[in-house]
């Protein structure tokens, strides 16, 4: 009888813990979606629908924003969150814009501060679709900062990363990294000397910007990731026939 009482007492406590965890997860999920809805609602005055997607345009005395993102259902949610989050982070610069900040802006900035976003669709022809987002941000100084980000989806609409594309053996990523370094080194007379090898190391986060098109697996590296700013975005185009053995079907 004592064992049964202790067991029931334990299960009661355990049940309360599980209930608390479930409620916490639900609350976090609700908060996340409400936050995203609030971002969209607060941005509605600046968003217009186009034939291919949506355009966000906003201009003040201090900055101008021009962003385009697709309305393809497969990527819309990710693209909208990505775009509006960047807008939110960019506009925080001006929330506490002091007189000193304004003076620095007027004396050093080459025109208004700016935020830009555009996209390109890449289709592998075998089920994998990738949207490549080119970003641009200018907050003073000699030049702005371009960047990029990719979202890839399989034939079911599931979001996939490079970890999903490559077979799980770590040696596969190491082989891909070596091929990438060789390809990029071949673009310059100085070879590997002009590359930032840390940005090309066999780590999944270094190779998550990719797409497949024209029988090539292409990896993209924005400025400063694998090379100096003057190199701009670096592209390593690896023939599918050479990397096929490292890929999941």
Coordinates of C-alpha atoms in Angstrom, one line a residue:
X1 CA 0.0 0.0 0.0
X2 CA 2.8 2.4 0.9
X3 CA 4.5 1.7 -2.5
X4 CA 1.3 2.5 -4.3
X5 CA 0.8 5.7 -2.4
X6 CA 4.4 6.8 -3.1
X7 CA 3.9 5.9 -6.8
X8 CA 0.7 7.9 -7.0
X9 CA 2.3 10.8 -5.3
X10 CA 5.2 10.7 -7.8
X11 CA 2.9 10.5 -10.7
X12 CA 0.9 13.4 -9.5
X13 CA 4.0 15.6 -9.3
X14 CA 5.3 14.2 -12.6
X15 CA 1.9 15.0 -14.2
X16 CA 2.1 18.6 -12.9
X17 CA 5.6 19.0 -14.3
X18 CA 4.6 17.7 -17.7
X19 CA 1.5 19.9 -17.7
X20 CA 3.6 22.9 -16.9
X21 CA 6.1 22.1 -19.7
X22 CA 3.3 21.7 -22.2
X23 CA 1.6 25.0 -21.2
X24 CA 5.0 26.7 -21.4
X25 CA 5.7 25.5 -24.9
X26 CA 2.2 26.5 -26.0
X27 CA 2.7 30.0 -24.5
X28 CA 6.0 30.4 -26.3
X29 CA 4.4 29.4 -29.6
X30 CA 1.5 31.7 -29.1
X31 CA 3.8 34.6 -28.2
X32 CA 5.9 33.9 -31.3
X33 CA 3.0 34.0 -33.7
X34 CA 1.4 37.0 -32.1
X35 CA 4.8 38.8 -32.4
X36 CA 5.0 37.9 -36.1
X37 CA 1.4 39.1 -36.6
X38 CA 2.2 42.3 -34.9
X39 CA 5.3 42.9 -37.1
X40 CA 3.1 42.4 -40.2
X41 CA 0.3 44.6 -38.9
X42 CA 2.8 47.4 -38.0
X43 CA 4.3 47.2 -41.5
X44 CA 1.1 47.1 -43.6
X45 CA 1.3 50.8 -44.5
X46 CA 4.6 50.2 -46.3
X47 CA 3.8 46.8 -48.0
X48 CA 2.3 46.5 -51.5
X49 CA 1.6 43.3 -53.5
X50 CA 3.2 42.9 -56.9
X51 CA 2.8 40.2 -59.6
X52 CA 5.6 38.1 -58.2
X53 CA 5.7 39.0 -54.5
X54 CA 5.6 41.8 -52.0
X55 CA 7.4 45.1 -51.8
X56 CA 8.3 47.1 -48.7
X57 CA 9.1 50.7 -49.3
X58 CA 9.6 53.3 -46.6
X59 CA 11.5 56.6 -46.5
X60 CA 12.2 59.3 -43.9
X61 CA 14.6 62.1 -43.5
X62 CA 17.2 59.7 -42.2
X63 CA 16.8 56.4 -44.1
X64 CA 15.2 54.6 -47.0
X65 CA 14.1 51.0 -47.1
X66 CA 13.4 49.1 -50.3
X67 CA 12.8 45.4 -50.0
X68 CA 11.2 42.7 -52.2
X69 CA 10.3 39.2 -51.2
X70 CA 8.3 36.4 -53.0
X71 CA 4.7 35.4 -52.4
X72 CA 5.3 31.7 -53.4
X73 CA 3.5 29.8 -50.5
X74 CA 6.5 27.5 -50.1
X75 CA 8.7 30.4 -48.9
X76 CA 6.3 33.2 -48.0
X77 CA 6.3 32.7 -44.2
X78 CA 10.1 32.4 -44.0
X79 CA 10.7 35.3 -46.3
X80 CA 8.2 37.6 -44.6
X81 CA 9.7 37.0 -41.1
X82 CA 13.2 37.4 -42.5
X83 CA 12.4 40.7 -44.2
X84 CA 10.4 42.3 -41.4
X85 CA 12.8 41.2 -38.7
X86 CA 15.6 43.0 -40.7
X87 CA 13.4 46.1 -40.9
X88 CA 12.7 46.0 -37.2
X89 CA 16.4 45.6 -36.3
X90 CA 17.5 48.4 -38.7
X91 CA 14.9 50.9 -37.4
X92 CA 16.1 50.4 -33.8
X93 CA 19.1 52.5 -34.8
X94 CA 16.8 55.5 -34.9
X95 CA 14.8 54.8 -31.7
X96 CA 17.2 56.8 -29.6
X97 CA 18.9 59.0 -32.2
X98 CA 20.6 61.7 -30.2
X99 CA 21.9 65.1 -31.4
X100 CA 25.4 63.6 -31.5
X101 CA 24.1 60.7 -33.7
X102 CA 22.6 63.2 -36.1
X103 CA 25.8 65.2 -36.3
X104 CA 27.8 62.0 -37.1
X105 CA 25.1 61.1 -39.7
X106 CA 25.3 64.5 -41.4
X107 CA 29.1 64.7 -41.4
X108 CA 30.0 61.1 -42.4
X109 CA 27.1 59.4 -44.1
X110 CA 27.1 59.4 -47.9
X111 CA 23.4 60.0 -48.3
X112 CA 20.6 58.5 -46.2
X113 CA 21.1 55.2 -44.3
X114 CA 19.6 52.4 -46.3
X115 CA 18.3 48.8 -46.2
X116 CA 17.6 46.7 -49.2
X117 CA 16.5 43.2 -50.1
X118 CA 15.9 41.4 -53.3
X119 CA 15.7 37.7 -54.3
X120 CA 16.3 35.1 -57.0
X121 CA 14.7 31.7 -57.4
X122 CA 17.0 28.7 -58.2
X123 CA 15.4 25.4 -59.3
X124 CA 17.5 22.2 -59.3
X125 CA 15.0 20.5 -61.7
X126 CA 14.9 17.5 -59.4
X127 CA 12.7 18.8 -56.5
X128 CA 15.0 21.2 -54.7
X129 CA 14.0 24.8 -54.9
X130 CA 16.1 27.6 -53.4
X131 CA 15.4 31.3 -52.9
X132 CA 18.5 33.4 -52.7
X133 CA 18.1 36.7 -50.8
X134 CA 20.6 39.5 -51.5
X135 CA 20.7 42.0 -48.7
X136 CA 22.2 45.5 -48.4
X137 CA 22.6 47.8 -45.4
X138 CA 24.2 51.2 -45.2
X139 CA 24.7 52.9 -41.9
X140 CA 27.5 55.4 -42.7
X141 CA 31.1 55.1 -43.7
X142 CA 32.7 54.5 -47.1
X143 CA 30.3 51.8 -48.3
X144 CA 27.4 49.7 -47.3
X145 CA 27.5 46.0 -46.4
X146 CA 26.0 43.5 -48.9
X147 CA 25.0 40.0 -47.6
X148 CA 23.0 37.0 -48.6
X149 CA 20.9 34.2 -47.2
X150 CA 19.3 31.2 -48.8
X151 CA 16.1 29.2 -48.1
X152 CA 15.9 25.8 -49.7
X153 CA 12.9 23.4 -49.9
X154 CA 12.4 19.8 -51.0
X155 CA 9.6 18.6 -53.2
X156 CA 7.3 18.3 -50.2
X157 CA 7.8 21.9 -49.2
X158 CA 10.0 21.0 -46.2
X159 CA 12.8 23.4 -45.4
X160 CA 16.2 21.8 -45.9
X161 CA 19.8 22.8 -44.9
X162 CA 23.1 21.5 -46.2
X163 CA 23.0 18.9 -43.4
X164 CA 20.0 17.4 -45.1
X165 CA 21.5 17.5 -48.5
X166 CA 24.8 15.8 -47.6
X167 CA 25.2 12.2 -46.3
X168 CA 25.7 12.1 -42.6
X169 CA 29.4 11.0 -42.6
X170 CA 31.5 14.0 -41.6
X171 CA 34.1 13.0 -44.2
X172 CA 31.6 14.1 -46.9
X173 CA 31.6 17.7 -45.6
X174 CA 35.4 17.6 -45.4
X175 CA 35.6 16.5 -49.0
X176 CA 33.2 19.2 -50.1
X177 CA 35.2 21.8 -48.2
X178 CA 38.4 20.8 -49.9
X179 CA 36.8 20.9 -53.3
X180 CA 35.4 24.4 -52.5
X181 CA 38.8 25.7 -51.4
X182 CA 40.4 24.4 -54.6
X183 CA 37.8 26.0 -56.8
X184 CA 38.0 29.4 -55.1
X185 CA 41.8 29.3 -55.0
X186 CA 41.7 28.8 -58.8
X187 CA 39.9 32.1 -59.3
X188 CA 42.9 34.2 -58.1
X189 CA 46.5 34.4 -59.0
X190 CA 47.4 34.4 -55.3
X191 CA 45.5 31.2 -54.7
X192 CA 44.6 30.3 -51.1
X193 CA 46.5 33.3 -49.8
X194 CA 43.6 35.7 -50.5
X195 CA 41.0 33.5 -48.9
X196 CA 39.8 33.4 -45.3
X197 CA 40.2 29.7 -44.6
X198 CA 38.3 29.8 -41.3
X199 CA 35.2 30.7 -43.4
X200 CA 35.8 27.7 -45.6
X201 CA 36.5 25.2 -42.8
X202 CA 34.3 22.0 -42.9
X203 CA 31.6 23.3 -40.6
X204 CA 28.0 23.1 -41.6
X205 CA 27.3 26.8 -40.8
X206 CA 30.0 27.8 -43.4
X207 CA 28.1 25.9 -46.2
X208 CA 24.5 26.7 -45.5
X209 CA 24.2 29.2 -48.3
X210 CA 23.8 27.0 -51.4
X211 CA 21.6 26.0 -54.3
X212 CA 21.6 23.4 -57.1
X213 CA 21.2 24.6 -60.7
X214 CA 22.4 23.5 -64.1
X215 CA 23.9 20.3 -62.7
X216 CA 26.1 22.3 -60.3
X217 CA 26.1 22.5 -56.5
X218 CA 26.9 26.1 -55.8
X219 CA 28.1 27.5 -52.4
X220 CA 27.9 31.2 -51.7
X221 CA 30.1 33.2 -49.4
X222 CA 29.3 36.9 -48.7
X223 CA 31.9 39.6 -48.3
X224 CA 34.2 39.0 -45.3
X225 CA 33.1 35.4 -44.9
X226 CA 35.8 33.8 -47.1
X227 CA 37.5 36.9 -48.6
X228 CA 38.0 40.6 -48.4
X229 CA 35.2 43.0 -49.2
X230 CA 36.6 43.8 -52.6
X231 CA 36.1 40.1 -53.6
X232 CA 32.4 40.6 -53.0
X233 CA 30.3 37.4 -53.0
X234 CA 32.3 34.3 -53.8
X235 CA 30.7 31.4 -55.6
X236 CA 32.1 27.9 -55.7
X237 CA 30.4 25.9 -58.5
X238 CA 31.0 22.2 -58.0
X239 CA 29.8 19.8 -60.8
X240 CA 27.1 17.5 -59.6
X241 CA 28.8 14.5 -61.2
X242 CA 31.9 15.2 -58.9
X243 CA 29.9 15.5 -55.7
X244 CA 27.1 13.1 -56.4
X245 CA 28.6 10.4 -54.1
X246 CA 28.4 12.8 -51.1
X247 CA 24.7 13.7 -51.5
X248 CA 21.6 12.1 -50.2
X249 CA 19.2 10.9 -52.9

